[in-house]
């Protein structure tokens, strides 16, 4: 679709995370998606894009109702308390989300009801009787074939047998339209392996799904039949539209919809890649531009779960590694796609090698030498040596990788530049040049190294915003890296001669295991 806005206005970039269930408190799995969304949106802000980054909490449904009952509080009280934990965790991780949506907010209820009415009027919701097997933790129905040894394939626990009269969404009518959609827009479901999985599933034939409940009341009533509440997934998925003004601000909605990226874990692929686009089509709305499903973070080879007591919480790791150390680890350690295993030992090792040794030492060394050999100011000379070209290549490689949400490769390119700069220092030995009294040659080498530090601060700022801003300040630069504009700011030669340098304390003190 052609962009309706004039080309001189910033591009719009709308990214979402799943909204997290409030039956659980935030752990590193939730934070994984949320940090990734934060990194890609900070990156796009550097290019001057107008960004909207959304996260929030999913607060209706049987699972939440039961969690509240078990603690003797109302579902709303329970949701309020747990939702606040997510807000606090994202603040602690310095997530720069533009909105935080809760499905119990009045704005969401109004939007869902308006949308439901539209889909109902369009004839895609009909009444029927459902008999099936329900997994409460998944809030999803399964067939006998889906079960593994009689248990839910995701949670490995028994499912409930339920018979209910309720409303059905006619998903079965959307198989061909979905296949056509993914054929015309293969980029709409990534990575490719997941797309094939989705297409295979659609080809097996889609069945209508029950989209209302009478057995619980913790949900949004159907506007035409208030004895029924909306199935939690139908309600939850719509948050992505509510938040940008569906039903309340049509102009705003048109500006932001369709969304650019729904970032999700592979566990909720079918909901996002099949149910959701079909629901949107049924309501006359465009499907998402891209659903991107990443793998699971495993702990000791297993998925984290409350019952296995193997959950790890961001707060505990931030205490040891700092916010930047935390964010860097999860973005650099595993590719955003396949499953990956988390271990504390490898987090310590990566922190010490990448952040303390490579990044921190480079900054320390260069600033120290510039203070000792160049009087603590940026020299008015540069060698414009090999680092110049490598810095340009690094930016290009990172931009290419980040455009594919391949954060690990993008960061690897920046760390190659960091290592190359360390080697350049070894090879050109500015201490020897200084000792030999060659001030010009010393300034040439350090001029290049200082310029690399500026570029590195800029390129790493979406991931390690605090260290990047501090390095920026130590280079005597005004403002913060976040205020810069890429690609122009990545061009070689942006560090003004005469800037006063501050060598400061180590940016990433080593952690003893
Ligand atoms: N409420 C639904 C989503 C509704 S979206 C309209 C839900 N919530 S959840 O709390 O269970 O969170 C699911 C998401 O959290 C996953 O899709 C994934 O993005 C993230 N993760 C939860 N555990 C995870 C791991 N162990 N590893 C990686 N991500 C994980 O499903």
Coordinates of C-alpha atoms and ligand atoms in Angstrom, one line a residue:
X1 CA 0.0 0.0 0.0
X2 CA 1.5 3.4 -0.9
X3 CA 2.3 5.5 2.1
X4 CA -0.4 8.2 2.3
X5 CA 1.9 10.7 4.0
X6 CA 4.3 13.1 2.2
X7 CA 7.8 11.7 2.0
X8 CA 9.3 14.5 4.2
X9 CA 7.4 13.3 7.3
X10 CA 9.0 10.7 9.4
X11 CA 8.3 7.1 8.8
X12 CA 6.0 5.5 11.3
X13 CA 7.0 2.4 13.1
X14 CA 4.5 0.5 15.3
X15 CA 5.8 -2.4 17.4
X16 CA 4.1 -4.5 20.1
X17 CA 5.0 -7.2 22.6
X18 CA 2.4 -9.8 23.7
X19 CA 0.4 -8.5 26.6
X20 CA 1.4 -10.7 29.5
X21 CA -0.9 -12.7 31.7
X22 CA -1.2 -11.3 35.2
X23 CA -1.3 -14.8 36.7
X24 CA 2.5 -14.8 36.6
X25 CA 5.1 -12.2 37.6
X26 CA 7.6 -10.9 35.1
X27 CA 10.5 -13.2 34.4
X28 CA 13.4 -13.2 32.0
X29 CA 11.2 -14.8 29.3
X30 CA 8.8 -11.9 29.3
X31 CA 11.7 -9.5 29.5
X32 CA 13.3 -11.1 26.5
X33 CA 10.6 -10.0 24.1
X34 CA 10.2 -6.6 25.8
X35 CA 13.9 -5.7 25.7
X36 CA 14.0 -6.8 22.0
X37 CA 11.1 -4.5 21.2
X38 CA 12.8 -1.7 23.1
X39 CA 16.1 -2.1 21.2
X40 CA 14.4 -2.1 17.8
X41 CA 12.3 0.9 18.6
X42 CA 15.2 2.9 20.0
X43 CA 17.2 2.0 16.9
X44 CA 14.4 3.3 14.7
X45 CA 14.1 6.5 16.7
X46 CA 17.7 7.1 15.9
X47 CA 16.7 7.2 12.3
X48 CA 14.1 9.9 13.1
X49 CA 11.1 7.5 12.7
X50 CA 8.0 8.3 14.6
X51 CA 7.7 5.3 16.8
X52 CA 4.9 3.7 18.8
X53 CA 6.0 1.0 21.2
X54 CA 3.3 -0.9 23.0
X55 CA 3.3 -3.4 25.8
X56 CA 0.8 -4.3 28.5
X57 CA -1.1 -6.9 30.5
X58 CA -3.8 -9.5 29.6
X59 CA -6.1 -9.5 32.6
X60 CA -9.3 -11.5 31.7
X61 CA -10.0 -15.2 31.5
X62 CA -10.3 -18.2 33.6
X63 CA -6.6 -18.4 34.4
X64 CA -6.6 -15.0 36.1
X65 CA -10.0 -15.6 37.8
X66 CA -8.6 -18.8 39.3
X67 CA -5.3 -17.2 40.4
X68 CA -7.3 -14.5 42.2
X69 CA -9.7 -17.0 43.8
X70 CA -6.8 -19.0 45.1
X71 CA -5.6 -15.9 46.9
X72 CA -9.0 -14.8 48.2
X73 CA -8.9 -11.5 46.3
X74 CA -11.1 -10.2 43.4
X75 CA -9.7 -10.6 39.9
X76 CA -9.4 -6.9 39.6
X77 CA -7.4 -6.6 42.8
X78 CA -5.2 -9.3 41.6
X79 CA -4.8 -7.8 38.1
X80 CA -4.0 -4.4 39.6
X81 CA -1.2 -5.8 41.8
X82 CA 0.4 -8.0 39.2
X83 CA 0.1 -5.5 36.3
X84 CA 2.0 -3.0 38.5
X85 CA 4.8 -5.6 38.8
X86 CA 5.2 -5.5 35.0
X87 CA 5.2 -1.7 34.9
X88 CA 7.9 -1.7 37.6
X89 CA 10.0 -4.2 35.9
X90 CA 9.9 -2.4 32.5
X91 CA 10.8 0.8 34.3
X92 CA 13.7 -0.9 35.9
X93 CA 14.9 -2.2 32.6
X94 CA 14.5 1.3 31.1
X95 CA 12.0 0.2 28.5
X96 CA 10.9 3.2 26.6
X97 CA 7.4 2.1 25.8
X98 CA 4.9 4.7 24.6
X99 CA 1.9 3.1 26.1
X100 CA 1.0 0.3 28.5
X101 CA -2.4 -1.2 27.9
X102 CA -4.4 -3.2 30.4
X103 CA -7.4 -5.2 29.0
X104 CA -9.5 -4.2 32.0
X105 CA -9.3 -0.5 31.0
X106 CA -12.6 1.1 29.8
X107 CA -10.9 2.1 26.5
X108 CA -10.3 -1.5 25.7
X109 CA -13.8 -2.7 26.6
X110 CA -15.3 -0.1 24.4
X111 CA -13.0 -0.9 21.5
X112 CA -13.5 -4.7 21.7
X113 CA -17.3 -4.3 21.9
X114 CA -17.3 -2.0 18.8
X115 CA -15.2 -4.5 16.9
X116 CA -17.2 -7.5 18.0
X117 CA -20.4 -5.8 16.8
X118 CA -18.8 -5.2 13.5
X119 CA -17.7 -8.8 13.0
X120 CA -21.1 -10.1 14.2
X121 CA -22.9 -7.7 11.8
X122 CA -20.6 -9.0 9.0
X123 CA -21.9 -12.5 9.7
X124 CA -18.6 -14.1 11.0
X125 CA -19.9 -14.8 14.5
X126 CA -22.7 -17.4 14.9
X127 CA -24.2 -19.4 17.9
X128 CA -23.5 -23.1 18.4
X129 CA -22.7 -25.8 20.9
X130 CA -19.1 -26.7 21.8
X131 CA -17.8 -29.8 23.3
X132 CA -14.1 -30.1 23.7
X133 CA -11.0 -30.3 25.7
X134 CA -9.8 -27.1 27.3
X135 CA -6.4 -26.2 28.8
X136 CA -6.8 -23.4 31.3
X137 CA -3.1 -22.3 31.3
X138 CA -3.2 -22.0 27.5
X139 CA -6.8 -20.6 27.5
X140 CA -7.2 -22.8 24.4
X141 CA -9.1 -25.8 23.1
X142 CA -7.4 -29.0 21.9
X143 CA -8.5 -32.0 20.0
X144 CA -7.6 -35.6 21.0
X145 CA -4.9 -35.5 18.3
X146 CA -3.2 -32.5 19.8
X147 CA -2.7 -34.1 23.2
X148 CA 0.5 -35.7 24.2
X149 CA -0.1 -38.8 26.4
X150 CA -3.5 -37.3 27.2
X151 CA -2.0 -34.0 28.4
X152 CA -1.8 -30.5 27.0
X153 CA 1.1 -30.4 24.5
X154 CA 2.4 -27.1 26.0
X155 CA 1.9 -27.6 29.7
X156 CA 2.0 -31.4 30.0
X157 CA -1.0 -31.4 32.3
X158 CA -4.6 -32.7 32.1
X159 CA -7.2 -30.8 30.1
X160 CA -10.8 -30.1 31.1
X161 CA -13.7 -31.6 29.2
X162 CA -16.3 -28.9 28.6
X163 CA -19.7 -28.6 26.9
X164 CA -20.9 -25.1 26.3
X165 CA -23.4 -23.2 24.2
X166 CA -21.6 -20.3 22.9
X167 CA -20.7 -18.1 19.9
X168 CA -18.3 -19.2 17.2
X169 CA -16.0 -17.3 15.1
X170 CA -16.1 -18.7 11.5
X171 CA -12.4 -19.2 11.1
X172 CA -13.1 -22.0 8.6
X173 CA -14.0 -19.3 6.1
X174 CA -10.6 -17.8 6.1
X175 CA -8.2 -20.6 5.1
X176 CA -7.8 -19.5 1.5
X177 CA -7.6 -15.8 2.3
X178 CA -4.9 -16.5 4.8
X179 CA -2.9 -18.6 2.3
X180 CA -3.3 -15.9 -0.3
X181 CA -2.1 -13.4 2.2
X182 CA 1.0 -15.3 3.1
X183 CA 1.8 -16.0 -0.5
X184 CA 1.5 -12.3 -1.4
X185 CA 3.3 -11.2 1.7
X186 CA 5.8 -13.9 2.8
X187 CA 7.5 -11.3 5.0
X188 CA 4.3 -11.1 7.1
X189 CA 5.3 -14.2 9.1
X190 CA 8.9 -14.6 10.2
X191 CA 11.2 -16.4 10.5
X192 CA 10.6 -18.6 7.5
X193 CA 10.5 -21.9 9.4
X194 CA 7.6 -20.5 11.5
X195 CA 5.9 -19.4 8.3
X196 CA 6.0 -22.9 6.9
X197 CA 4.6 -24.2 10.1
X198 CA 1.7 -21.8 9.9
X199 CA 1.0 -22.5 6.3
X200 CA 1.0 -26.3 7.0
X201 CA -1.4 -25.8 9.8
X202 CA -3.8 -23.7 7.6
X203 CA -3.6 -26.3 4.8
X204 CA -4.8 -29.0 7.2
X205 CA -8.1 -27.1 7.4
X206 CA -9.2 -24.5 9.9
X207 CA -12.1 -25.1 12.3
X208 CA -14.4 -22.4 13.7
X209 CA -13.5 -21.5 17.3
X210 CA -15.7 -20.7 20.2
X211 CA -15.3 -17.0 21.1
X212 CA -17.6 -16.6 24.0
X213 CA -18.1 -18.1 27.5
X214 CA -21.0 -18.3 29.8
X215 CA -19.1 -20.3 32.5
X216 CA -17.2 -17.3 33.7
X217 CA -17.9 -13.7 34.1
X218 CA -14.4 -12.2 34.2
X219 CA -14.3 -10.8 30.8
X220 CA -15.9 -8.3 28.3
X221 CA -19.7 -9.0 27.7
X222 CA -20.8 -9.5 24.1
X223 CA -22.7 -6.3 23.2
X224 CA -25.6 -8.2 21.7
X225 CA -25.8 -11.0 24.3
X226 CA -24.4 -9.8 27.7
X227 CA -24.8 -13.3 29.3
X228 CA -21.7 -14.2 27.4
X229 CA -18.2 -12.8 28.0
X230 CA -15.7 -12.7 25.2
X231 CA -13.1 -15.5 25.0
X232 CA -9.9 -14.1 26.5
X233 CA -7.8 -14.5 23.3
X234 CA -10.3 -12.6 21.2
X235 CA -10.3 -9.8 23.8
X236 CA -6.5 -9.9 24.2
X237 CA -5.5 -9.8 20.6
X238 CA -7.5 -6.7 20.0
X239 CA -5.4 -4.7 22.5
X240 CA -3.1 -3.9 19.5
X241 CA -5.9 -2.0 17.9
X242 CA -7.4 -0.4 21.0
X243 CA -4.1 1.2 21.9
X244 CA -3.9 3.1 18.6
X245 CA -7.4 4.5 18.8
X246 CA -9.8 1.9 17.2
X247 CA -13.3 3.1 17.7
X248 CA -12.3 6.2 19.6
X249 CA -10.0 8.1 17.2
X250 CA -10.3 6.9 13.6
X251 CA -7.7 9.3 12.3
X252 CA -5.1 8.1 14.8
X253 CA -6.0 4.5 14.1
X254 CA -5.5 5.0 10.4
X255 CA -2.1 6.5 11.0
X256 CA -0.8 3.6 13.0
X257 CA -2.6 0.6 11.6
X258 CA -1.4 -1.9 10.2
X259 CA 1.2 -2.6 12.9
X260 CA 4.8 -3.1 11.7
X261 CA 5.9 -5.9 14.1
X262 CA 4.1 -8.1 16.5
X263 CA 7.0 -9.6 18.5
X264 CA 5.9 -12.9 20.1
X265 CA 7.2 -16.1 21.5
X266 CA 6.7 -19.2 19.4
X267 CA 4.1 -20.5 22.0
X268 CA 1.5 -18.1 20.7
X269 CA 2.2 -18.3 17.0
X270 CA -1.2 -19.7 15.9
X271 CA -3.1 -17.1 17.7
X272 CA -1.1 -14.3 16.0
X273 CA -0.6 -15.8 12.6
X274 CA -4.0 -17.4 12.0
X275 CA -6.7 -16.3 14.4
X276 CA -5.7 -12.7 14.5
X277 CA -5.3 -11.9 10.8
X278 CA -8.6 -13.7 10.2
X279 CA -10.4 -11.7 12.9
X280 CA -9.0 -8.5 11.4
X281 CA -10.2 -9.5 7.9
X282 CA -13.6 -10.3 9.3
X283 CA -13.8 -6.8 10.7
X284 CA -12.6 -5.2 7.5
X285 CA -9.1 -4.3 8.9
X286 CA -5.7 -5.0 7.4
X287 CA -3.6 -7.9 8.8
X288 CA -0.3 -7.1 10.6
X289 CA 2.7 -6.3 8.4
X290 CA 4.8 -8.8 10.3
X291 CA 4.4 -11.3 13.0
X292 CA 7.9 -12.3 14.3
X293 CA 8.1 -15.3 16.5
X294 CA 11.2 -15.9 18.6
X295 CA 12.2 -19.1 20.4
X296 CA 12.1 -19.9 24.1
X297 CA 14.7 -19.0 26.6
X298 CA 15.4 -22.2 28.4
X299 CA 16.9 -22.7 31.8
X300 CA 18.9 -25.9 32.1
X301 CA 17.3 -27.0 28.8
X302 CA 13.8 -26.6 30.1
X303 CA 11.1 -24.0 29.7
X304 CA 10.7 -21.8 32.8
X305 CA 7.6 -22.4 34.8
X306 CA 6.2 -21.6 38.2
X307 CA 5.7 -25.2 39.1
X308 CA 9.2 -26.2 38.2
X309 CA 10.5 -23.4 40.4
X310 CA 13.1 -22.6 37.7
X311 CA 12.0 -19.0 37.0
X312 CA 14.6 -16.3 36.9
X313 CA 13.6 -12.7 37.6
X314 CA 15.2 -9.6 35.9
X315 CA 15.6 -7.7 39.1
X316 CA 18.0 -10.3 40.5
X317 CA 20.2 -10.2 37.5
X318 CA 20.1 -6.4 37.3
X319 CA 21.5 -6.4 40.8
X320 CA 24.6 -8.2 39.6
X321 CA 25.0 -7.0 36.0
X322 CA 23.3 -3.6 35.9
X323 CA 20.6 -2.6 33.4
X324 CA 23.1 -2.4 30.5
X325 CA 24.7 -5.7 31.4
X326 CA 21.3 -7.3 31.5
X327 CA 20.0 -5.9 28.2
X328 CA 23.3 -6.6 26.4
X329 CA 23.4 -10.2 27.4
X330 CA 20.0 -11.2 26.1
X331 CA 20.4 -9.4 22.8
X332 CA 23.9 -10.7 22.1
X333 CA 23.8 -14.2 23.5
X334 CA 21.3 -15.9 21.3
X335 CA 19.8 -15.2 17.9
X336 CA 16.3 -13.8 17.9
X337 CA 14.5 -16.9 16.5
X338 CA 15.8 -20.2 17.8
X339 CA 15.5 -21.4 21.4
X340 CA 18.5 -20.6 23.6
X341 CA 19.7 -21.7 27.0
X342 CA 20.2 -19.2 29.8
X343 CA 23.0 -19.8 32.3
X344 CA 24.4 -17.5 34.9
X345 CA 27.9 -18.7 34.3
X346 CA 27.8 -17.8 30.6
X347 CA 26.3 -14.4 31.5
X348 CA 29.3 -13.7 33.8
X349 CA 31.7 -14.9 31.1
X350 CA 30.1 -12.8 28.3
X351 CA 29.9 -9.7 30.6
X352 CA 33.5 -10.0 31.5
X353 CA 34.8 -10.6 28.0
X354 CA 32.5 -8.3 25.9
X355 CA 31.7 -5.5 28.3
X356 CA 34.4 -5.3 30.9
X357 CA 37.4 -6.3 28.7
X358 CA 36.5 -5.3 25.1
X359 CA 34.2 -2.3 25.4
X360 CA 35.2 -1.0 28.9
X361 CA 39.0 -1.5 28.4
X362 CA 38.9 0.2 25.0
X363 CA 37.2 3.2 26.4
X364 CA 39.4 3.3 29.4
X365 CA 42.6 2.9 27.4
X366 CA 41.9 5.5 24.7
X367 CA 40.6 8.1 27.2
X368 CA 43.6 7.5 29.5
X369 CA 46.1 7.9 26.7
X370 CA 44.4 10.9 25.3
X371 CA 44.5 12.5 28.8
X372 CA 48.2 11.6 29.2
X373 CA 49.5 12.3 25.7
X374 CA 47.1 14.9 24.3
X375 CA 46.4 17.0 27.3
X376 CA 42.9 15.7 27.7
X377 CA 41.4 17.3 24.6
X378 CA 40.5 15.8 21.3
X379 CA 43.4 16.4 19.0
X380 CA 42.9 18.4 15.8
X381 CA 44.5 15.5 13.8
X382 CA 43.4 12.0 12.7
X383 CA 45.1 9.3 10.8
X384 CA 41.9 8.5 8.9
X385 CA 43.4 5.0 8.8
X386 CA 41.8 1.5 8.4
X387 CA 39.3 2.1 11.2
X388 CA 37.5 4.6 9.1
X389 CA 36.4 2.1 6.6
X390 CA 35.7 -0.5 9.1
X391 CA 33.4 1.9 11.1
X392 CA 31.4 2.5 7.9
X393 CA 31.1 -1.2 7.3
X394 CA 30.1 -1.9 10.9
X395 CA 27.2 0.6 10.6
X396 CA 26.0 -1.0 7.4
X397 CA 26.3 -4.5 8.8
X398 CA 24.4 -3.6 12.0
X399 CA 21.7 -1.8 10.1
X400 CA 21.3 -4.8 7.9
X401 CA 21.1 -7.2 10.8
X402 CA 18.8 -5.0 12.9
X403 CA 16.4 -4.7 9.9
X404 CA 16.1 -8.5 10.2
X405 CA 15.8 -8.3 14.0
X406 CA 19.0 -10.2 14.1
X407 CA 20.3 -8.3 17.2
X408 CA 23.1 -10.8 17.9
X409 CA 24.7 -10.4 14.5
X410 CA 24.3 -6.6 14.6
X411 CA 26.1 -6.5 17.9
X412 CA 28.8 -8.9 16.8
X413 CA 29.6 -6.5 14.0
X414 CA 30.1 -3.7 16.6
X415 CA 32.2 -5.9 18.8
X416 CA 34.4 -6.7 15.7
X417 CA 35.0 -3.0 15.4
X418 CA 35.9 -2.8 19.1
X419 CA 38.4 -5.7 18.8
X420 CA 39.8 -4.2 15.6
X421 CA 40.4 -0.9 17.5
X422 CA 42.1 -2.7 20.3
X423 CA 44.4 -4.4 17.8
X424 CA 45.0 -1.1 16.0
X425 CA 46.2 0.3 19.3
X426 CA 48.5 -2.7 19.8
X427 CA 49.9 -2.4 16.3
X428 CA 50.4 1.4 16.3
X429 CA 51.6 1.6 20.0
X430 CA 50.9 5.2 20.7
X431 CA 52.8 4.9 24.0
X432 CA 56.0 4.3 21.9
X433 CA 55.2 7.2 19.6
X434 CA 54.7 9.4 22.6
X435 CA 57.9 8.3 24.2
X436 CA 59.7 8.9 20.9
X437 CA 58.4 12.5 21.0
X438 CA 56.3 12.1 17.9
X439 CA 53.3 14.2 19.0
X440 CA 51.7 14.3 15.5
X441 CA 51.8 10.5 15.1
X442 CA 50.4 10.0 18.6
X443 CA 47.6 12.4 17.9
X444 CA 46.8 10.7 14.6
X445 CA 46.3 7.4 16.2
X446 CA 44.4 8.6 19.2
X447 CA 42.3 10.9 17.0
X448 CA 41.0 7.8 15.1
X449 CA 40.4 5.8 18.3
X450 CA 38.4 8.7 19.9
X451 CA 36.3 8.9 16.7
X452 CA 35.6 5.2 16.9
X453 CA 34.5 5.6 20.5
X454 CA 32.0 8.2 19.4
X455 CA 30.6 5.9 16.8
X456 CA 30.5 2.9 19.2
X457 CA 28.6 5.0 21.7
X458 CA 26.1 5.9 19.1
X459 CA 25.6 2.4 17.7
X460 CA 25.4 0.7 21.1
X461 CA 23.0 3.2 22.6
X462 CA 19.8 1.3 21.9
X463 CA 21.1 -1.7 23.8
X464 CA 23.3 -0.2 26.5
X465 CA 21.8 3.3 26.9
X466 CA 23.6 4.2 30.1
X467 CA 27.1 3.3 29.2
X468 CA 26.7 4.8 25.8
X469 CA 25.5 8.1 27.2
X470 CA 28.3 8.1 29.7
X471 CA 30.9 7.5 27.1
X472 CA 29.3 10.3 25.0
X473 CA 29.7 12.6 27.9
X474 CA 33.3 11.6 28.5
X475 CA 34.1 12.5 24.9
X476 CA 32.9 16.0 25.7
X477 CA 29.9 15.7 23.4
X478 CA 26.7 17.6 24.2
X479 CA 23.3 15.9 24.7
X480 CA 23.0 12.1 24.4
X481 CA 23.5 9.6 21.7
X482 CA 19.7 9.2 21.5
X483 CA 19.4 12.8 20.2
X484 CA 21.5 12.0 17.1
X485 CA 20.2 11.2 13.7
X486 CA 21.4 8.2 11.7
X487 CA 22.8 7.6 9.2
X488 CA 24.4 11.1 9.2
X489 CA 25.7 10.8 12.7
X490 CA 27.6 7.6 11.9
X491 CA 29.7 9.4 9.4
X492 CA 33.4 9.5 10.1
X493 CA 34.7 12.7 11.6
X494 CA 31.9 13.8 13.9
X495 CA 34.0 14.3 17.0
X496 CA 35.0 18.0 17.2
X497 CA 38.7 18.8 17.9
X498 CA 39.2 20.6 21.1
X499 CA 36.5 18.7 23.0
X500 CA 37.5 18.3 26.7
X501 CA 37.8 14.6 27.7
X502 CA 37.0 13.0 31.0
X503 CA 38.6 9.6 31.6
X504 CA 36.2 8.5 34.4
X505 CA 36.0 5.2 36.2
X506 CA 35.6 1.8 34.4
X507 CA 32.3 1.6 32.6
X508 CA 31.8 -2.1 33.3
X509 CA 33.8 -3.3 36.4
X510 CA 34.7 -6.9 36.2
X511 CA 32.5 -9.4 37.9
X512 CA 34.3 -12.2 39.9
X513 CA 32.4 -15.4 39.4
Ligands
LIG1 N1 -1.4 -13.3 27.4 C1 -0.9 -14.0 26.3 C2 -0.5 -13.2 25.1 C3 -1.6 -12.4 24.6 S1 -1.0 -11.4 23.3 C4 -2.4 -10.8 22.6 C5 0.3 -14.8 26.8 N2 0.9 -14.3 27.9 S2 2.2 -14.8 28.6 O1 2.4 -14.1 29.8 O2 2.2 -16.2 28.7 O3 3.4 -14.4 27.8 C6 3.7 -14.9 26.6 C7 5.0 -14.3 26.0 O4 6.0 -14.1 26.9 C8 5.6 -15.3 25.0 O5 5.0 -15.2 23.7 C9 7.0 -14.7 24.9 O6 7.0 -13.6 24.1 C10 7.3 -14.4 26.4 N3 7.8 -15.5 27.1 C11 7.3 -16.2 28.1 N4 8.2 -17.1 28.5 C12 9.2 -17.2 27.7 C13 10.4 -17.9 27.6 N5 10.7 -18.8 28.5 N6 11.3 -17.6 26.7 C14 11.0 -16.5 25.8 N7 9.9 -15.9 25.8 C15 8.9 -16.2 26.7 O7 0.7 -15.8 26.2

